[in-house]
Tab-separated table of C-alpha atoms and ligand atoms in Angstrom:
chain	number	residue	atom	x	y	z
A	1	MET	CA	21.428	-14.579	-6.517
A	2	VAL	CA	22.029	-12.607	-9.624
A	3	THR	CA	19.469	-9.810	-10.128
A	4	PRO	CA	18.730	-8.537	-13.622
A	5	ALA	CA	17.978	-5.065	-12.267
A	6	LEU	CA	19.941	-2.188	-13.781
A	7	ALA	CA	19.635	1.359	-12.687
A	8	VAL	CA	21.207	3.590	-15.294
A	9	GLY	CA	20.388	6.752	-16.986
A	10	THR	CA	20.887	10.508	-16.870
A	11	GLU	CA	20.120	12.727	-13.885
A	12	GLN	CA	16.729	13.404	-15.405
A	13	LYS	CA	15.803	10.012	-16.550
A	14	LYS	CA	16.442	6.706	-14.788
A	15	ARG	CA	15.965	3.372	-16.362
A	16	TYR	CA	15.113	0.411	-14.363
A	17	LEU	CA	14.465	-3.079	-15.760
A	18	LEU	CA	11.697	-4.978	-13.903
A	19	GLN	CA	10.733	-8.610	-14.472
A	20	ALA	CA	8.006	-10.646	-12.933
A	21	GLY	CA	8.637	-14.422	-12.566
A	22	GLU	CA	8.554	-17.460	-10.351
A	23	GLY	CA	11.155	-18.095	-7.728
A	24	PHE	CA	11.817	-19.293	-4.146
A	25	SER	CA	12.218	-17.427	-0.916
A	26	ASN	CA	13.188	-18.368	2.705
A	27	LEU	CA	10.148	-16.833	4.441
A	28	VAL	CA	9.661	-19.141	7.371
A	29	PRO	CA	11.902	-19.197	10.443
A	30	ASP	CA	13.532	-22.576	9.355
A	31	GLU	CA	16.391	-21.463	7.066
A	32	ASP	CA	16.286	-24.725	5.122
A	33	VAL	CA	12.683	-24.188	3.874
A	34	GLN	CA	12.277	-22.298	0.582
A	35	THR	CA	8.723	-21.311	-0.403
A	36	ALA	CA	7.683	-21.059	-4.073
A	37	VAL	CA	6.663	-17.469	-4.688
A	38	TRP	CA	6.226	-14.990	-7.426
A	39	GLN	CA	8.684	-12.164	-7.477
A	40	TYR	CA	9.971	-9.074	-9.230
A	41	ASN	CA	13.618	-9.427	-10.146
A	42	ARG	CA	13.961	-12.668	-8.193
A	43	GLN	CA	13.595	-10.770	-4.905
A	44	THR	CA	10.906	-10.978	-2.156
A	45	PRO	CA	9.695	-8.360	-1.697
A	46	GLY	CA	10.592	-6.842	-5.112
A	47	PRO	CA	13.595	-4.403	-5.361
A	48	VAL	CA	13.369	-0.973	-3.590
A	49	ILE	CA	13.414	1.416	-6.549
A	50	ARG	CA	14.817	4.856	-5.622
A	51	ILE	CA	14.705	7.934	-7.634
A	52	LYS	CA	15.002	11.623	-6.962
A	53	GLN	CA	12.023	14.075	-7.048
A	54	GLY	CA	11.739	15.478	-10.523
A	55	GLU	CA	13.325	12.537	-12.268
A	56	THR	CA	11.595	10.511	-14.950
A	57	LEU	CA	11.503	6.796	-14.270
A	58	GLN	CA	11.453	4.430	-17.221
A	59	ILE	CA	10.674	0.897	-16.474
A	60	PRO	CA	10.852	-1.708	-19.184
A	61	PHE	CA	8.737	-4.529	-17.580
A	62	SER	CA	8.659	-8.050	-18.746
A	63	ASN	CA	6.125	-10.699	-17.661
A	64	LYS	CA	7.749	-14.088	-17.263
A	65	LEU	CA	4.697	-15.364	-15.246
A	66	ILE	CA	2.204	-17.979	-16.379
A	67	GLN	CA	-0.720	-15.330	-15.977
A	68	PRO	CA	-1.306	-11.953	-17.466
A	69	THR	CA	-0.369	-9.076	-15.135
A	70	SER	CA	0.159	-5.314	-14.824
A	71	ILE	CA	1.861	-2.942	-12.355
A	72	HIS	CA	0.034	-0.275	-10.363
A	73	TRP	CA	2.248	2.454	-8.727
A	74	HIS	CA	0.394	2.933	-5.444
A	75	GLY	CA	0.078	6.570	-4.279
A	76	LEU	CA	1.941	8.123	-7.190
A	77	ARG	CA	-0.025	10.837	-8.813
A	78	ILE	CA	1.250	10.016	-12.278
A	79	GLU	CA	-0.249	10.043	-15.799
A	80	ASN	CA	-3.392	7.961	-16.007
A	81	ARG	CA	-2.153	5.624	-18.873
A	82	MET	CA	0.657	4.597	-16.547
A	83	ASP	CA	-1.603	3.640	-13.559
A	84	GLY	CA	-1.578	-0.099	-14.407
A	85	VAL	CA	-5.280	-0.979	-14.219
A	86	PRO	CA	-6.270	-3.606	-16.786
A	87	GLY	CA	-9.465	-2.643	-18.708
A	88	ILE	CA	-9.381	0.892	-17.460
A	89	THR	CA	-5.930	2.392	-18.238
A	90	GLN	CA	-4.230	-0.399	-20.259
A	91	SER	CA	-4.552	-3.986	-21.474
A	92	VAL	CA	-3.174	-6.797	-19.438
A	93	ILE	CA	0.375	-7.678	-20.104
A	94	GLU	CA	0.235	-11.184	-21.414
A	95	PRO	CA	2.848	-13.901	-20.502
A	96	GLY	CA	6.093	-13.442	-22.399
A	97	THR	CA	5.366	-9.921	-23.450
A	98	GLU	CA	6.610	-6.529	-22.246
A	99	PHE	CA	5.252	-3.101	-21.372
A	100	LEU	CA	7.145	0.156	-20.908
A	101	TYR	CA	6.020	2.124	-17.852
A	102	GLU	CA	7.420	5.714	-17.744
A	103	PHE	CA	6.418	8.525	-15.536
A	104	THR	CA	7.667	11.579	-13.493
A	105	PRO	CA	6.367	11.358	-9.957
A	106	PRO	CA	5.446	14.896	-8.744
A	107	ASP	CA	5.794	13.920	-5.011
A	108	ALA	CA	8.731	12.839	-2.877
A	109	GLY	CA	7.916	10.088	-0.446
A	110	THR	CA	7.397	6.353	0.264
A	111	PHE	CA	5.245	4.674	-2.399
A	112	TRP	CA	4.857	1.056	-3.582
A	113	TYR	CA	4.137	-0.927	-6.707
A	114	HIS	CA	2.177	-4.146	-7.013
A	115	THR	CA	0.270	-6.255	-9.416
A	116	HIS	CA	-3.188	-5.149	-10.282
A	117	ASN	CA	-4.402	-8.223	-12.111
A	118	ARG	CA	-5.869	-11.162	-10.135
A	119	SER	CA	-4.228	-9.245	-7.148
A	120	TRP	CA	-5.992	-11.625	-4.739
A	121	GLU	CA	-3.694	-14.374	-6.010
A	122	GLN	CA	-0.683	-12.458	-7.493
A	123	MET	CA	-0.188	-10.258	-4.429
A	124	ALA	CA	-0.596	-13.249	-2.059
A	125	ARG	CA	2.168	-14.955	-4.037
A	126	GLY	CA	4.557	-11.938	-3.488
A	127	LEU	CA	4.300	-9.530	-6.351
A	128	HIS	CA	4.980	-6.175	-4.608
A	129	GLY	CA	7.901	-3.822	-3.931
A	130	VAL	CA	8.611	-0.271	-2.629
A	131	LEU	CA	9.264	2.878	-4.745
A	132	ILE	CA	10.899	5.723	-2.962
A	133	VAL	CA	11.074	9.293	-4.375
A	134	GLU	CA	13.808	11.096	-2.482
A	135	GLU	CA	13.340	14.702	-1.488
A	136	LYS	CA	15.368	17.287	-3.305
A	137	GLU	CA	16.483	18.559	0.105
A	138	PRO	CA	16.548	15.478	2.261
A	139	ILE	CA	16.488	15.580	6.040
A	140	VAL	CA	19.560	14.511	7.883
A	141	VAL	CA	19.536	10.920	8.877
A	142	ASP	CA	22.152	8.189	9.444
A	143	GLN	CA	20.189	5.324	7.966
A	144	ASP	CA	17.242	5.207	5.657
A	145	LEU	CA	15.455	1.809	6.294
A	146	VAL	CA	12.455	0.371	4.475
A	147	TRP	CA	10.433	-2.300	6.234
A	148	VAL	CA	7.933	-4.028	3.977
A	149	ILE	CA	5.457	-5.783	6.259
A	150	ASP	CA	3.575	-8.854	4.831
A	151	ASP	CA	1.249	-11.449	6.004
A	152	TRP	CA	1.491	-14.955	4.341
A	153	LEU	CA	-0.773	-17.911	4.560
A	154	ILE	CA	1.595	-20.837	4.568
A	155	ASP	CA	0.856	-24.563	5.004
A	156	ARG	CA	2.679	-27.122	7.204
A	157	ASP	CA	5.336	-27.803	4.443
A	158	GLY	CA	6.134	-24.095	4.011
A	159	ASN	CA	4.248	-23.713	0.828
A	160	ILE	CA	1.795	-20.978	0.016
A	161	ASP	CA	-1.658	-22.375	0.970
A	162	GLU	CA	-3.118	-22.553	-2.551
A	163	SER	CA	-6.367	-24.201	-1.439
A	164	SER	CA	-7.588	-20.912	0.220
A	165	LEU	CA	-6.753	-18.752	-2.815
A	166	GLY	CA	-10.150	-17.442	-4.057
A	167	ALA	CA	-12.078	-18.876	-1.082
A	168	LEU	CA	-15.485	-17.123	-0.989
A	169	HIS	CA	-15.593	-17.369	2.787
A	170	ASP	CA	-12.513	-15.033	3.091
A	171	TRP	CA	-13.865	-12.686	0.510
A	172	ALA	CA	-17.076	-12.230	2.309
A	173	HIS	CA	-15.369	-11.925	5.730
A	174	GLY	CA	-12.117	-10.006	6.505
A	175	GLY	CA	-10.132	-11.097	3.396
A	176	ARG	CA	-7.473	-13.809	3.333
A	177	VAL	CA	-5.316	-13.350	6.351
A	178	GLY	CA	-2.169	-15.221	6.915
A	179	ASN	CA	-0.269	-17.146	9.627
A	180	LEU	CA	3.262	-15.849	8.923
A	181	LEU	CA	4.325	-12.207	9.351
A	182	THR	CA	7.408	-11.135	7.486
A	183	VAL	CA	9.452	-7.878	7.330
A	184	ASN	CA	11.378	-7.635	4.025
A	185	GLY	CA	10.472	-11.175	3.320
A	186	LYS	CA	12.141	-12.521	6.573
A	187	SER	CA	10.692	-13.770	9.795
A	188	GLN	CA	11.724	-11.457	12.650
A	189	PRO	CA	14.780	-9.981	10.994
A	190	GLU	CA	17.363	-7.873	12.832
A	191	PHE	CA	18.974	-4.685	11.767
A	192	PRO	CA	22.246	-3.257	13.192
A	193	VAL	CA	22.286	0.252	14.383
A	194	PHE	CA	24.712	2.401	16.501
A	195	ARG	CA	24.013	4.376	19.665
A	196	GLY	CA	23.130	7.884	18.758
A	197	GLU	CA	21.974	7.304	15.151
A	198	ARG	CA	18.977	8.780	13.698
A	199	ILE	CA	16.959	6.287	11.585
A	200	ARG	CA	14.350	7.111	9.100
A	201	LEU	CA	12.107	4.172	9.040
A	202	ARG	CA	9.610	3.722	6.148
A	203	LEU	CA	6.912	1.160	6.947
A	204	VAL	CA	4.643	-0.255	4.123
A	205	ASN	CA	1.843	-2.720	4.726
A	206	VAL	CA	1.672	-4.907	1.574
A	207	ALA	CA	-0.553	-7.628	3.145
A	208	ASN	CA	-3.724	-8.669	1.061
A	209	ALA	CA	-6.044	-8.048	4.042
A	210	ARG	CA	-4.446	-7.726	7.433
A	211	THR	CA	-4.322	-4.472	9.268
A	212	MET	CA	-1.232	-4.279	11.332
A	213	ASN	CA	-1.371	-2.985	14.842
A	214	LEU	CA	2.309	-2.085	15.628
A	215	ARG	CA	4.163	-0.775	18.604
A	216	PHE	CA	7.784	0.107	19.415
A	217	THR	CA	9.738	-0.734	22.475
A	218	GLN	CA	12.523	1.376	23.915
A	219	VAL	CA	12.187	4.470	21.682
A	220	SER	CA	9.480	7.140	20.932
A	221	PRO	CA	9.148	7.368	17.211
A	222	GLN	CA	8.029	10.561	15.514
A	223	ALA	CA	5.834	10.391	12.448
A	224	ILE	CA	6.929	12.699	9.590
A	225	ALA	CA	4.851	11.469	6.640
A	226	ILE	CA	1.799	9.358	5.998
A	227	ASP	CA	1.015	7.708	2.577
A	228	GLY	CA	3.920	9.535	1.188
A	229	GLN	CA	2.727	13.071	2.173
A	230	PRO	CA	4.617	15.043	4.738
A	231	ILE	CA	2.862	15.874	8.077
A	232	VAL	CA	3.940	18.177	10.852
A	233	PRO	CA	6.169	15.862	12.814
A	234	ALA	CA	4.428	14.313	15.756
A	235	PRO	CA	5.118	11.518	18.355
A	236	LEU	CA	3.278	8.323	18.022
A	237	GLU	CA	0.672	7.959	20.828
A	238	ASN	CA	1.972	5.191	23.055
A	239	SER	CA	4.611	4.565	20.488
A	240	ALA	CA	1.982	2.580	18.543
A	241	LEU	CA	0.265	2.839	15.110
A	242	THR	CA	-2.236	1.081	12.928
A	243	LEU	CA	-1.271	0.395	9.302
A	244	ALA	CA	-4.066	-0.959	7.063
A	245	PRO	CA	-3.258	-2.755	3.759
A	246	GLY	CA	-1.728	-0.190	1.332
A	247	GLN	CA	-0.840	2.397	3.863
A	248	ARG	CA	2.628	3.711	4.548
A	249	ILE	CA	4.144	5.775	7.362
A	250	ASP	CA	7.650	7.417	7.751
A	251	LEU	CA	9.109	7.523	11.205
A	252	ILE	CA	12.176	9.141	12.762
A	253	LEU	CA	13.765	7.033	15.437
A	254	ASP	CA	16.680	8.245	17.527
A	255	MET	CA	18.828	5.242	18.807
A	256	THR	CA	19.019	6.346	22.412
A	257	MET	CA	19.425	2.688	23.587
A	258	SER	CA	22.609	1.631	25.296
A	259	PRO	CA	25.086	-0.483	23.367
A	260	GLY	CA	23.889	-4.173	23.146
A	261	GLU	CA	20.232	-3.251	23.749
A	262	ARG	CA	17.537	-3.763	21.104
A	263	MET	CA	14.378	-2.098	19.951
A	264	ALA	CA	11.568	-4.205	18.808
A	265	MET	CA	8.674	-3.372	16.491
A	266	GLU	CA	5.926	-5.610	17.887
A	267	PHE	CA	2.846	-6.761	16.072
A	268	TYR	CA	-0.004	-7.046	18.592
A	269	LEU	CA	-3.498	-8.327	18.526
A	270	GLY	CA	-5.449	-7.818	21.795
A	271	GLU	CA	-3.218	-8.997	24.658
A	272	GLU	CA	-0.969	-11.046	22.286
A	273	ALA	CA	2.220	-9.481	20.941
A	274	MET	CA	5.101	-10.882	18.798
A	275	VAL	CA	8.272	-9.230	17.497
A	276	ALA	CA	8.053	-8.385	13.837
A	277	ALA	CA	11.549	-6.844	13.467
A	278	SER	CA	14.312	-5.500	15.706
A	279	LEU	CA	17.067	-2.842	15.603
A	280	VAL	CA	20.071	-4.108	17.542
A	281	CYS	CA	22.454	-1.613	19.013
A	282	ASP	CA	26.192	-2.280	18.407
A	283	LEU	CA	28.188	-3.251	21.437
A	284	TYR	CA	31.144	-0.925	20.795
A	285	LYS	CA	30.729	1.842	18.294
A	286	VAL	CA	28.717	4.987	19.419
A	287	VAL	CA	27.864	7.635	16.816
A	288	ARG	CA	26.917	10.363	19.171
A	289	GLU	CA	25.834	10.755	22.784
A	290	VAL	CA	23.315	13.476	22.339
A	291	PRO	CA	20.582	12.822	19.666
A	292	LEU	CA	20.547	15.160	16.637
A	293	ASP	CA	18.451	18.252	16.965
A	294	THR	CA	18.307	18.993	13.280
A	295	ASN	CA	14.927	19.682	11.453
A	296	ILE	CA	12.783	16.631	10.570
A	297	GLN	CA	10.008	18.489	8.879
A	298	LEU	CA	9.909	17.414	5.244
A	299	THR	CA	9.203	19.891	2.420
A	300	LYS	CA	5.667	19.867	1.248
A	301	ASN	CA	4.798	18.203	-2.020
A	302	PRO	CA	3.110	20.054	-4.930
A	303	LEU	CA	-0.249	18.665	-3.955
A	304	SER	CA	-3.451	20.840	-4.354
A	305	THR	CA	-4.637	21.281	-0.810
A	306	THR	CA	-6.985	24.078	-1.185
A	307	LEU	CA	-10.500	22.723	-1.295
A	308	ASP	CA	-13.273	24.815	-2.807
A	309	MET	CA	-15.965	23.685	-0.474
A	310	ALA	CA	-18.492	26.204	-1.696
A	311	ASN	CA	-18.515	24.766	-5.118
A	312	ALA	CA	-17.488	21.076	-4.315
A	313	ARG	CA	-18.956	18.094	-6.247
A	314	THR	CA	-20.505	15.910	-3.400
A	315	VAL	CA	-20.708	12.263	-4.112
A	316	ASP	CA	-22.400	9.506	-1.985
A	317	LEU	CA	-20.489	6.308	-1.812
A	318	SER	CA	-22.156	3.488	0.207
A	319	ILE	CA	-20.600	0.144	0.698
A	320	GLU	CA	-22.820	-2.822	1.305
A	321	GLY	CA	-22.348	-6.597	1.433
A	322	GLY	CA	-20.311	-9.153	3.094
A	323	ALA	CA	-21.013	-11.786	5.719
A	324	MET	CA	-23.714	-10.761	8.213
A	325	GLY	CA	-24.621	-7.997	5.811
A	326	ARG	CA	-28.160	-6.914	4.664
A	327	MET	CA	-27.408	-6.858	0.891
A	328	ARG	CA	-30.170	-8.590	-1.007
A	329	GLU	CA	-29.378	-7.706	-4.558
A	330	ALA	CA	-26.970	-5.670	-6.740
A	331	VAL	CA	-26.241	-4.857	-10.289
A	332	PHE	CA	-23.565	-7.006	-11.791
A	333	ASN	CA	-22.525	-6.662	-15.541
A	334	GLY	CA	-25.515	-4.410	-16.082
A	335	ARG	CA	-28.186	-6.842	-14.595
A	336	LYS	CA	-29.794	-6.770	-11.233
A	337	LEU	CA	-29.154	-10.008	-9.470
A	338	PRO	CA	-30.470	-11.387	-6.139
A	339	ILE	CA	-27.792	-12.275	-3.602
A	340	GLN	CA	-28.072	-15.975	-4.421
A	341	GLU	CA	-26.974	-15.243	-7.930
A	342	LEU	CA	-24.291	-12.783	-6.885
A	343	VAL	CA	-22.717	-15.440	-4.670
A	344	LYS	CA	-22.289	-17.626	-7.679
A	345	GLU	CA	-20.524	-14.908	-9.473
A	346	LYS	CA	-18.438	-14.337	-6.328
A	347	LYS	CA	-19.622	-10.759	-6.093
A	348	ILE	CA	-20.630	-10.263	-2.460
A	349	TRP	CA	-19.887	-6.525	-2.083
A	350	ALA	CA	-21.452	-3.523	-3.844
A	351	ILE	CA	-20.759	0.218	-4.080
A	352	ASN	CA	-24.010	2.243	-4.474
A	353	GLY	CA	-25.797	-1.073	-5.523
A	354	ILE	CA	-23.307	-2.046	-8.191
A	355	ALA	CA	-20.908	-5.018	-7.709
A	356	GLY	CA	-17.570	-4.652	-9.566
A	357	LEU	CA	-16.781	-2.224	-12.347
A	358	SER	CA	-19.504	-0.792	-14.523
A	359	ASP	CA	-19.398	0.894	-17.944
A	360	GLU	CA	-20.329	4.281	-16.561
A	361	PRO	CA	-18.176	5.968	-13.957
A	362	LEU	CA	-19.532	6.663	-10.400
A	363	PHE	CA	-19.044	10.350	-11.251
A	364	SER	CA	-17.397	12.512	-13.776
A	365	VAL	CA	-15.812	15.910	-12.850
A	366	GLU	CA	-13.809	18.620	-14.668
A	367	ARG	CA	-10.163	18.997	-13.994
A	368	GLY	CA	-9.603	21.165	-10.966
A	369	GLU	CA	-13.016	20.676	-9.317
A	370	THR	CA	-13.133	19.817	-5.682
A	371	VAL	CA	-14.740	16.533	-4.849
A	372	VAL	CA	-16.245	15.536	-1.490
A	373	ILE	CA	-16.952	11.799	-1.201
A	374	GLN	CA	-19.271	10.948	1.578
A	375	MET	CA	-18.391	7.248	2.397
A	376	ASP	CA	-20.970	5.292	4.209
A	377	ASN	CA	-19.722	1.854	5.332
A	378	LYS	CA	-23.113	0.110	5.815
A	379	ASN	CA	-21.755	-3.384	6.833
A	380	ARG	CA	-19.944	-5.185	9.577
A	381	TRP	CA	-16.361	-4.946	8.217
A	382	PRO	CA	-13.585	-2.385	8.195
A	383	HIS	CA	-12.367	-1.398	4.720
A	384	ALA	CA	-9.034	0.137	3.544
A	385	MET	CA	-10.486	2.551	1.019
A	386	HIS	CA	-7.989	3.527	-1.762
A	387	ILE	CA	-8.325	6.293	-4.334
A	388	HIS	CA	-6.090	6.106	-7.346
A	389	GLY	CA	-4.140	9.162	-8.654
A	390	HIS	CA	-5.149	11.445	-5.784
A	391	HIS	CA	-4.483	12.183	-2.122
A	392	PHE	CA	-7.541	13.174	0.006
A	393	ILE	CA	-8.225	14.644	3.387
A	394	ASN	CA	-10.679	13.479	6.103
A	395	ILE	CA	-12.795	16.613	6.291
A	396	ASP	CA	-14.615	15.892	9.421
A	397	GLU	CA	-11.932	15.196	12.112
A	398	GLY	CA	-8.267	15.011	12.817
A	399	GLU	CA	-6.438	11.773	13.441
A	400	GLY	CA	-4.172	12.924	16.162
A	401	PHE	CA	-1.852	14.434	13.675
A	402	ASP	CA	-2.240	17.995	12.300
A	403	VAL	CA	-3.343	17.522	8.767
A	404	VAL	CA	-3.113	14.261	6.850
A	405	TRP	CA	-3.357	13.603	3.117
A	406	ARG	CA	-3.876	10.026	2.554
A	407	ASP	CA	-4.310	7.696	-0.432
A	408	THR	CA	-5.761	4.898	1.683
A	409	PHE	CA	-8.130	5.269	4.630
A	410	LEU	CA	-9.285	2.623	7.097
A	411	LEU	CA	-12.961	3.037	7.403
A	412	ASN	CA	-14.543	1.354	10.418
A	413	PRO	CA	-17.716	-0.911	10.390
A	414	ASN	CA	-20.788	1.382	10.000
A	415	GLY	CA	-18.355	4.343	9.811
A	416	LYS	CA	-19.146	7.495	7.777
A	417	LYS	CA	-16.512	9.900	6.565
A	418	ARG	CA	-16.267	12.680	4.159
A	419	PHE	CA	-13.128	12.785	2.012
A	420	GLY	CA	-12.130	15.901	0.016
A	421	PHE	CA	-9.598	16.353	-2.715
A	422	VAL	CA	-8.932	18.345	-5.839
A	423	ALA	CA	-9.506	16.313	-8.938
A	424	ASP	CA	-6.605	17.605	-10.787
A	425	ASN	CA	-5.316	14.472	-12.624
A	426	PRO	CA	-7.078	13.741	-15.861
A	427	GLY	CA	-8.203	10.172	-16.519
A	428	LYS	CA	-10.185	7.209	-15.292
A	429	TRP	CA	-9.270	6.370	-11.692
A	430	LEU	CA	-10.365	3.462	-9.334
A	431	ILE	CA	-11.809	3.663	-5.832
A	432	HIS	CA	-11.588	0.336	-4.140
A	433	CYS	CA	-11.058	-1.520	-0.930
A	434	HIS	CA	-7.272	-2.414	-0.589
A	435	MET	CA	-8.352	-5.582	1.312
A	436	ILE	CA	-7.814	-7.194	-2.017
A	437	GLU	CA	-10.407	-9.985	-1.677
A	438	HIS	CA	-13.014	-7.356	-1.059
A	439	GLN	CA	-11.982	-5.607	-4.243
A	440	ALA	CA	-12.166	-8.860	-6.141
A	441	GLY	CA	-15.548	-9.490	-4.578
A	442	GLY	CA	-17.116	-6.410	-6.052
A	443	MET	CA	-15.945	-3.415	-3.839
A	444	VAL	CA	-14.546	-1.316	-6.695
A	445	THR	CA	-15.800	1.639	-8.718
A	446	TRP	CA	-14.236	4.334	-10.834
A	447	PHE	CA	-14.486	7.998	-11.628
A	448	GLU	CA	-13.398	10.173	-14.472
A	449	VAL	CA	-11.648	13.588	-14.519
A	450	VAL	CA	-12.126	15.309	-17.836
B	501	CU	CU1	-12.796	-4.129	2.333
């Protein structure tokens, strides 16, 4: 299939055409079945965009969909007016019109892009892709693989289940979870490797709502970056990891399998497990017998990591609502409504008593201030809390890794956590659940850095 993508430009500026439109993709195991999806550049997932750290990316984007849309660049600490949030940082991009995105990402790492308008429908139809910013001094690997993990809800005929799009039941529960797992838009794909190779594997969970429990057979992966930010390399405990919607992890895998053997990344749920994708070791060619012992520690990004705790602005953020919750009322569009009225508006989640975006920010800080957000998840559901334009640290405890700066954190039911960051990026930024149906159902707020 012809792709209209073109990557041209100078070393400092790279131009990449992106177009959203309708198309077809073979998602299900039956090769003859094509599913009608929405795509970037006629690809599912959208194309992997690669630039080098320090380069400016210019993206002339055209909307060939029947709905207005926008693109959010998840995890990239870029200029606010390029953040892609309709009503906050830009107007929607109407069908048949264009918008020029242009930014210079400060950080190297694994990021992604997706629609930020009617995301509960547009993301479910496939509008997402990966953006990689390569390090100026990359670590040595033989292959750099990207695995985009998605969760589709497909009907018997192989079509996207449209009847469940917007279903209030899902919005009030765990979101719209699917029945088909894909990696790079394929069911259980296989990737060729050679014995002795070192693989950098970038995992991205682009699902609307499903948190992925993943584990690896045959090899012991080492984690080197989380949500795009380098960590001190550390082995995965039991070769397993949890990836919430929106989260990424970069792994190093040394192919110590014998020729002909395969390594599987399994998706598991309780006792049940299924293969999500495999690396298959070539029968004949061997790259090296002894694994590489070169450095896998990535260079730090220019992220402000010194928190001024003595003068920090502390903000309480409490999350209420959902099925089996105790929320009785909330403010919506400036009016306090009882739960019965909120349900009619499909606003069944609230942050600090407010469902959906309000005119006033949750808080406003001066550029450079340290912010501590005390999140209190007062309901029965886990939430993948995402902060735009900033990476934050969990102040209270480690996660098995040394220090982790995330842009998306999986908060457990009734969980309380304190997140700290330096608010060094001016503008209006969202905080929301990345289980997209929860965001649509009201779990979204914003703050301002002035
Ligand atoms: Cu949520």
